[in-house]
Short mmCIF file of C-alpha atoms in Angstrom, two decimals:
data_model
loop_
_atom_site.label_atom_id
_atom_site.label_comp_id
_atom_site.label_asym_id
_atom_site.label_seq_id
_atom_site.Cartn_x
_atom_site.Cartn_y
_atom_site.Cartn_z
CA UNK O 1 66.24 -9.55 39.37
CA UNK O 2 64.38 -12.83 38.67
CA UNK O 3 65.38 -15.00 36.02
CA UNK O 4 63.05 -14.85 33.34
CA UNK O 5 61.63 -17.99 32.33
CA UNK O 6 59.69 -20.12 29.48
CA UNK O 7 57.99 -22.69 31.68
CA UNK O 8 55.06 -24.21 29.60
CA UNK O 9 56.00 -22.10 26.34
CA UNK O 10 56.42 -23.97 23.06
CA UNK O 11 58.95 -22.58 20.86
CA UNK O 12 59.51 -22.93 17.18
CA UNK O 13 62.83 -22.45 15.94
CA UNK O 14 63.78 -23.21 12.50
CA UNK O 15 67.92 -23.31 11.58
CA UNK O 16 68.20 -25.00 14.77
CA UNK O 17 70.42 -27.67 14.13
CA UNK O 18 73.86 -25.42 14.51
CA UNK O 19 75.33 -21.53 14.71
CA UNK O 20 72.90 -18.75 15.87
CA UNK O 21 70.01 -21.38 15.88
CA UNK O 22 70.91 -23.88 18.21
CA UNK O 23 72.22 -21.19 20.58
CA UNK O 24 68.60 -19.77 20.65
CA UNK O 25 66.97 -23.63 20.97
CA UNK O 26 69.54 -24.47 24.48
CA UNK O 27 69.27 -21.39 25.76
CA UNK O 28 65.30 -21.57 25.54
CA UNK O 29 65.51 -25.08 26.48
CA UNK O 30 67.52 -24.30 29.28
CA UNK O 31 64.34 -21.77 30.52
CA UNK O 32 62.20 -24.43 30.56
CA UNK O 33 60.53 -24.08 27.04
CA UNK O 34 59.31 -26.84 24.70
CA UNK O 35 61.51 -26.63 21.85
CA UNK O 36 60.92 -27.55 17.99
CA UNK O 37 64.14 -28.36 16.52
CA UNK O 38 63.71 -27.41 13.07
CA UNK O 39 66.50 -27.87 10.57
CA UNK O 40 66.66 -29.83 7.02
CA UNK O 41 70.38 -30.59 7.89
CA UNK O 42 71.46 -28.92 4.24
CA UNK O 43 74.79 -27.31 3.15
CA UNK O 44 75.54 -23.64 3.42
CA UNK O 45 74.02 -23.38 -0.29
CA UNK O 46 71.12 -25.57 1.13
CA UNK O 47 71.14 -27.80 -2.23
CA UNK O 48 72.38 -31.07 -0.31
CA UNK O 49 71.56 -32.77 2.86
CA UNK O 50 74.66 -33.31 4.94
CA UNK O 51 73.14 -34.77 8.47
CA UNK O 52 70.58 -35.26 10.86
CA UNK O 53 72.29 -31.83 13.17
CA UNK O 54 68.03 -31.50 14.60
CA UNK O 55 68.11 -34.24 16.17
CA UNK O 56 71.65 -34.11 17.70
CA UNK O 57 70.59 -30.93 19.26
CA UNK O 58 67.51 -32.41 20.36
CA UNK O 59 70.01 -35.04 22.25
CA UNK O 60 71.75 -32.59 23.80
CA UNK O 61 68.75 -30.59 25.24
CA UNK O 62 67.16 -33.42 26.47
CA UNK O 63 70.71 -33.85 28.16
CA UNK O 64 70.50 -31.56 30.33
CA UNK O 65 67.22 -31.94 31.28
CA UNK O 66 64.75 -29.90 28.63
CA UNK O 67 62.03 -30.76 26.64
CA UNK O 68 62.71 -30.96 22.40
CA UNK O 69 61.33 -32.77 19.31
CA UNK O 70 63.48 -32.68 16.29
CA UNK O 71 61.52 -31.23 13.02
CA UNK O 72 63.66 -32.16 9.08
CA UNK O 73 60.97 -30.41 7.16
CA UNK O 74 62.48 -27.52 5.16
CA UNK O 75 61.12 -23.91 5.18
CA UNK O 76 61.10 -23.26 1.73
CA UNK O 77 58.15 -24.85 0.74
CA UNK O 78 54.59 -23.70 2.28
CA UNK O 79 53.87 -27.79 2.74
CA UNK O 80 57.13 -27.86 4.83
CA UNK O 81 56.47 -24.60 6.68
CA UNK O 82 53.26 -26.26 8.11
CA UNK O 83 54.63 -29.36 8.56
CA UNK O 84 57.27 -27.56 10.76
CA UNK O 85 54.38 -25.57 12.79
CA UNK O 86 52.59 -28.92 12.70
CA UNK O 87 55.27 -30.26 14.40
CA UNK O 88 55.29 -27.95 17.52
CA UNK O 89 51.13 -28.67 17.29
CA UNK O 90 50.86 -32.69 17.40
CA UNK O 91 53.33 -33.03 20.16
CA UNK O 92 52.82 -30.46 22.71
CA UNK O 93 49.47 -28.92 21.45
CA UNK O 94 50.33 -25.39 21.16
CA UNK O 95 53.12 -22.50 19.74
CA UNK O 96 53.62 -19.85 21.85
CA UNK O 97 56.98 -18.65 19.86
CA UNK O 98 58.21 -18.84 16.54
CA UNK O 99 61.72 -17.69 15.93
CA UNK O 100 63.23 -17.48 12.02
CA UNK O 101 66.29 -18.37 11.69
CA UNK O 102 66.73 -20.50 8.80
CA UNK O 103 69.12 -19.37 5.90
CA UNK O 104 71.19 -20.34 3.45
CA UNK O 105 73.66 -18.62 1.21
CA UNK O 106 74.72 -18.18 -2.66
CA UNK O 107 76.85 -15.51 -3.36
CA UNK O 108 77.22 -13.56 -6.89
CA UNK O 109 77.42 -9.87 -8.17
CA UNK O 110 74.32 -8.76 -9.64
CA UNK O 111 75.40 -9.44 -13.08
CA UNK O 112 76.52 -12.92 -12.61
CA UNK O 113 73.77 -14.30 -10.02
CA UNK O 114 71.89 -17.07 -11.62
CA UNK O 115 67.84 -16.37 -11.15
CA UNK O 116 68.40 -20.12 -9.34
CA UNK O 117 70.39 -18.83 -6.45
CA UNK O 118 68.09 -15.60 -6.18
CA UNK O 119 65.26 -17.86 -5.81
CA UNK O 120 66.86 -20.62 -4.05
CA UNK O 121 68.24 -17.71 -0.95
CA UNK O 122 64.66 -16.36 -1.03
CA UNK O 123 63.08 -19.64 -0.80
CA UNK O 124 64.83 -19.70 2.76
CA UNK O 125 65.06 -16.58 4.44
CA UNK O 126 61.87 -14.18 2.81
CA UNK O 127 59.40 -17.58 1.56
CA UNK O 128 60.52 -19.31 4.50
CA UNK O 129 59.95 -16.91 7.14
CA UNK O 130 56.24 -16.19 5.67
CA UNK O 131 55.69 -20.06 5.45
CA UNK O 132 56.33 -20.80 9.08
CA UNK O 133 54.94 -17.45 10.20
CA UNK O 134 51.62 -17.83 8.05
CA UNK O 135 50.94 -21.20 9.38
CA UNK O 136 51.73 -20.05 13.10
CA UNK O 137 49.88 -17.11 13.34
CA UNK O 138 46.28 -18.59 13.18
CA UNK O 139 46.34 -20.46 15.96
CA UNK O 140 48.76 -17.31 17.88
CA UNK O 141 45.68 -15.56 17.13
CA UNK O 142 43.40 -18.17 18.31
CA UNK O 143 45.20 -18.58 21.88
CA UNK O 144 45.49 -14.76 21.86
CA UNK O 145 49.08 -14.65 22.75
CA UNK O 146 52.38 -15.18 20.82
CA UNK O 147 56.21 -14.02 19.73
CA UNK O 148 57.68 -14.04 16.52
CA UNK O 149 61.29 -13.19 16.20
CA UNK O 150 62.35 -12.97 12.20
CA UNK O 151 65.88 -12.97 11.25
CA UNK O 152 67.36 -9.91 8.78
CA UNK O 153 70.39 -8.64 8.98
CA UNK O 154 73.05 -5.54 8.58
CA UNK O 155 73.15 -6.33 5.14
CA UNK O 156 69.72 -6.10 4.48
CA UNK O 157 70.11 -2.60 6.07
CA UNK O 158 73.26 -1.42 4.51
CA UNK O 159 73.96 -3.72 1.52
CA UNK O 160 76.06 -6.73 1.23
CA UNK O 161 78.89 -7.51 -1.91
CA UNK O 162 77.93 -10.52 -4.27
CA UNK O 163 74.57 -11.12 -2.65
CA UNK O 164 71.88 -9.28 -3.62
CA UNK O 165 69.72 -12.58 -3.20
CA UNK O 166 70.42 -12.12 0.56
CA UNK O 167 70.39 -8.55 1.32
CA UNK O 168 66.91 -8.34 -0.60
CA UNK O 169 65.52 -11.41 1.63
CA UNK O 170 66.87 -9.77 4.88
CA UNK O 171 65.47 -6.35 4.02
CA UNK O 172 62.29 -7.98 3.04
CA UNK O 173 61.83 -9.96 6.08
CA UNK O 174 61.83 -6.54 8.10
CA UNK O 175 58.28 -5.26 5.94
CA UNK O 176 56.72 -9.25 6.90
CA UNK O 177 57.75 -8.50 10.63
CA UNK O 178 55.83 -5.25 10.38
CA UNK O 179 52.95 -6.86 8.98
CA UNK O 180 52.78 -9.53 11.49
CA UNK O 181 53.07 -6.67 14.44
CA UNK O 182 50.31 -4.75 12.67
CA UNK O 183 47.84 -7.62 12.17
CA UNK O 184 49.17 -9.27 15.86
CA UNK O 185 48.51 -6.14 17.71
CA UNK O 186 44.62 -6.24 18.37
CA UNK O 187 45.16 -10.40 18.88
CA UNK O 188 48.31 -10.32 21.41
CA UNK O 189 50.69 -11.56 18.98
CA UNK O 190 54.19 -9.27 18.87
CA UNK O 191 56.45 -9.72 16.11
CA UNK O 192 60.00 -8.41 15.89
CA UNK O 193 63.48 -8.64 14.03
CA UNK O 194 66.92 -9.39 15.18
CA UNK O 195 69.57 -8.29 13.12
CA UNK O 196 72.70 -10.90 14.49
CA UNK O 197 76.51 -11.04 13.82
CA UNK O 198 78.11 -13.78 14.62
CA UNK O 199 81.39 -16.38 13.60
CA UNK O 200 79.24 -19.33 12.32
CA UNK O 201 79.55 -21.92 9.53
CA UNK O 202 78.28 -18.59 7.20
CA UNK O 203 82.07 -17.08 8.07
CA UNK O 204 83.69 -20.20 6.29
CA UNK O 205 86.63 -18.62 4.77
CA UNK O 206 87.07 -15.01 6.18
CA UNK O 207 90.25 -14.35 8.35
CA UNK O 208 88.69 -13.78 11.63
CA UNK O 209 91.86 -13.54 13.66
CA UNK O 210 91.63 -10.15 14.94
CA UNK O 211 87.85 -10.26 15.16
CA UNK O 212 86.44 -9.66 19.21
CA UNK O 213 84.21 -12.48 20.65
CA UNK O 214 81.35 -13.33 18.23
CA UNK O 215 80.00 -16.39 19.69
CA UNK O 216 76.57 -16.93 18.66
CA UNK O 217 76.15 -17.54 22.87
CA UNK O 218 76.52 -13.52 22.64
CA UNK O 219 73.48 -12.82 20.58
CA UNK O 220 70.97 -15.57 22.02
CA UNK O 221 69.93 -13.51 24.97
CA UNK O 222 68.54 -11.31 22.87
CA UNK O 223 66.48 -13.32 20.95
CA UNK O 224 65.31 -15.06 24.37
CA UNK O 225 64.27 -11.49 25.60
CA UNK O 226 62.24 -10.89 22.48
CA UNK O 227 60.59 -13.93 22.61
CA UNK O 228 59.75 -13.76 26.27
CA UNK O 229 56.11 -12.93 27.49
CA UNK O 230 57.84 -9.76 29.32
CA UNK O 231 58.79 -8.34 26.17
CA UNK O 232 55.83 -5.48 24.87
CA UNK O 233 58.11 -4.55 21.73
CA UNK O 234 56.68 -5.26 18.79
CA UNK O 235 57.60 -3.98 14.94
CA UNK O 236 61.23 -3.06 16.02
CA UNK O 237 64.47 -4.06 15.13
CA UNK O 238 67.50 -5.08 17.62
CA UNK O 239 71.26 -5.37 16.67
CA UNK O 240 73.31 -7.96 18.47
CA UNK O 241 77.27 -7.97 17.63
CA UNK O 242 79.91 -8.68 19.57
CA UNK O 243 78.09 -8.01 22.55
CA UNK O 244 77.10 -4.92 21.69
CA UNK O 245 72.68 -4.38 21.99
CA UNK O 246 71.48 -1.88 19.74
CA UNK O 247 68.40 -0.50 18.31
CA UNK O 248 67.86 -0.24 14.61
CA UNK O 249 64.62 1.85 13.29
CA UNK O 250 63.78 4.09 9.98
CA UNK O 251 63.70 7.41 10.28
CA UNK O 252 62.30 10.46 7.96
CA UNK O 253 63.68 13.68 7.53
CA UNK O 254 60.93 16.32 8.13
CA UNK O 255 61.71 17.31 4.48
CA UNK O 256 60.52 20.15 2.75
CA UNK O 257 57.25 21.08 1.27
CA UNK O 258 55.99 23.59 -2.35
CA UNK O 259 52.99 23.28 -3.85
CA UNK O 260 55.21 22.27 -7.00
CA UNK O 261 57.92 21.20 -7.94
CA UNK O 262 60.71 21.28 -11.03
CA UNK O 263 63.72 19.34 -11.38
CA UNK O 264 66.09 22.49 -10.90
CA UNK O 265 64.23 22.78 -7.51
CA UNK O 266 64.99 19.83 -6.02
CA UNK O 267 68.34 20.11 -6.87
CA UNK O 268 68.37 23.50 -5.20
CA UNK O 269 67.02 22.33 -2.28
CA UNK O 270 68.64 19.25 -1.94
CA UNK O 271 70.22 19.48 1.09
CA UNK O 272 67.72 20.89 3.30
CA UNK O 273 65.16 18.00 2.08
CA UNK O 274 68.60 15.65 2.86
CA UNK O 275 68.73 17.30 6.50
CA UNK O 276 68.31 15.03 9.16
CA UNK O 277 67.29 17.63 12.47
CA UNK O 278 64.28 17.05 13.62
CA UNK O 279 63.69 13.39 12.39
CA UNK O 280 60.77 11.60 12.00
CA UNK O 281 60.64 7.98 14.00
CA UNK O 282 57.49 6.57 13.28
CA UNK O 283 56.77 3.16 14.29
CA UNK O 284 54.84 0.72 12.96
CA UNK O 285 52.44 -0.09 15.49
CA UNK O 286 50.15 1.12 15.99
CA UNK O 287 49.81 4.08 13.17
CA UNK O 288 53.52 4.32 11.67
CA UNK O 289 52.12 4.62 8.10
CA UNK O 290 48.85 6.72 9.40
CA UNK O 291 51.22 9.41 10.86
CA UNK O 292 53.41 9.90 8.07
CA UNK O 293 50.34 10.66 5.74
CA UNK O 294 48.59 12.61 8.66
CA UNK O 295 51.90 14.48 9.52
CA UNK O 296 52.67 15.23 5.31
CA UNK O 297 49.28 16.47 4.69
CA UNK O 298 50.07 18.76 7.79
CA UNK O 299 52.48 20.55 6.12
CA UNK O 300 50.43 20.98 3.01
CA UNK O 301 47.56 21.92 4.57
CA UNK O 302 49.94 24.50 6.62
CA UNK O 303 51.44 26.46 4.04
CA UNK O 304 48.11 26.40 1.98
CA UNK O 305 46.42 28.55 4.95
CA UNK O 306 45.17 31.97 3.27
CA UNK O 307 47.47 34.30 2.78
CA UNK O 308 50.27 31.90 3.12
CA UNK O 309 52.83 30.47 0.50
CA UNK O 310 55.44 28.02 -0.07
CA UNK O 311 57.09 31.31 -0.90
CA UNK O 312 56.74 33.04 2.64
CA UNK O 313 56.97 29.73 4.46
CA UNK O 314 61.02 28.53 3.10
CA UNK O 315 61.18 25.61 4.64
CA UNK O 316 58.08 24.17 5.79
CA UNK O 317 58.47 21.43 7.75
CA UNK O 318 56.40 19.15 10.54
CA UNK O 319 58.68 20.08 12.74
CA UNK O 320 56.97 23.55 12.41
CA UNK O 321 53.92 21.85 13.87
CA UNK O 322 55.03 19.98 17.14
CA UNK O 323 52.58 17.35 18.31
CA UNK O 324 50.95 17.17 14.71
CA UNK O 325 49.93 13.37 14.02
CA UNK O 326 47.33 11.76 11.80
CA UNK O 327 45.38 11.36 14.99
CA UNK O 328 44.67 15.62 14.05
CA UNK O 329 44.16 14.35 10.43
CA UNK O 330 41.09 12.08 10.67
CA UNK O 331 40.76 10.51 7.45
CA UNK O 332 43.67 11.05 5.50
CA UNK O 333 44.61 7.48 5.26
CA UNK O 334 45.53 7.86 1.62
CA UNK O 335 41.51 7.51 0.79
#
């Protein structure tokens, strides 16, 4: 199998200066990419400046023999988002990749986060990653090819203690990758998330002793392989942890349809609406949100046949109509 490579491709990469990051910016380096080292140099809370950690990485790639220009700007503004993509465009005249991986972190239950620190972690991970990626994707567009990689994470899935401020940005930054795919698709721009778990400065504090390997070298492949021309994915979700490579995705259950409902019916028929045979994955691109009106309608336009009822129909689910898509419901687009 040939190695696959990044020759002439100008990657964006913003958290760059240590962790998860900088793993992504060598390893891309190493591939022969052009690499933006993005990072404001801040604390974990991201309300100081410690150090220059860009442009040490930007040493050490041009070490061993890549190509990198160090970028301070700080993704939470829109003015430092383009200055960032700006970057990547005044020096080697193109982005071909843009990888999010900025964050920052402020931990607090829900009813003793400040607004300050909900704001301040969304500035970074949700604001930031529309920042870079609105400024990017015009001239992605333009050149009719490009990769964006956003960063979310198992919390934003699943939940995380004392930071609502993060899992909201995480789960958030999942809907702005589906967006991008969705307006990328007809212009050759793919856009995907990596959800990562690693032992990086964000760990400070947790035993970790009898944690496996969770070197951030572990989950950079990944991130290489979605950025990589190669790559057709687009509006999915990969899991890197401890060098285990999974899929993530939303699924529905088929569900149940009546013509009405009451309160005292639901609850009756809780479970078989809660029943998970038969599931619904529906992706994004190209018609994710198409088919699941197209498919929905289906099953009320089903059971609404003449001389058929809810009643004689107990259960009436897609899954009753194999192969039924919105592409058999022309029009039903919500209009």
């Amino acid at each position: 199998m040939s190695e696959l490579r990044f020759d002439d491709r100008v990657a964006v990469i913003t958290g760059a200066g240590r962790g998860l990051g900088r793993a992504y910016a060598e390893l891309l380096a190493s591939r022969g990419a052009k690499v933006v080292v993005n990072d404001a140099g801040g604390t974990m809370r991201g309300d100081t400046v410690e150090k220059n950690v860009a442009a040490e990485v930007v040493e050490a790639i041009e070490a061993a023999g890549g190509a990198a220009v160090a970028s301070t700007a700080s993704v939470a503004t829109a003015a430092g988002g383009q200055a960032i993509i700006d970057t990547a465009l005044d020096t080697y005249g193109r982005i071909d990749i843009l990888i999010h991986n900025a964050g920052n972190v402020r931990y607090g239950s829900l009813t003793e986060l400040s607004y300050e620190d909900f704001d301040a972690v969304l500035d970074v991970h949700l604001r930031g990653a529309f920042h870079v990626s609105r400024a990017a994707f015009p001239h992605m567009a333009k050149a009719g090819y490009g990769r964006v990689v956003l960063t979310s994470s198992i919390g934003g899935i699943y939940g995380a203690q004392a930071c609502a401020n993060y899992a909201s940005s995480k789960a958030g930054a999942i809907g702005l990758s589906n967006i991008i795919a969705l307006e990328g698709a007809a212009v050759g721009v793919n856009s995907n998330v990596i959800l990562p778990s690693a032992l990086t400065r964000m760990a400070e504090g947790i035993d970790t002793s009898a944690y496996p390997d969770m070197r951030a070298e572990l989950v950079a492949p990944t991130v290489a392989y979605l950025a990589h021309e190669s790559c057709t994915l687009t509006g999915e979700m990969l899991i890197a942890i401890a060098g285990r490579v999974a899929r993530a995705y939303i699924a529905e259950t088929p569900g149940v349809y009546q013509p009405s409902w009451t309160v005292d019916e639901v609850a009756a028929r809780i479970d078989e609406i809660r029943n998970t045979d038969n599931s619904w994955q529906l992706s994004p691109v190209p018609s994710g949100q198409a088919d699941h009106i197209g498919r929905s309608f289906a099953m009320a336009t089903a059971a609404s046949r003449p001389g058929t009822t809810a009643a004689s129909r107990p259960g009436t689910t897609a899954a009753s109509r194999p192969g039924t898509t919105a592409a058999s419901n022309a029009g039903t687009e919500g209009k």
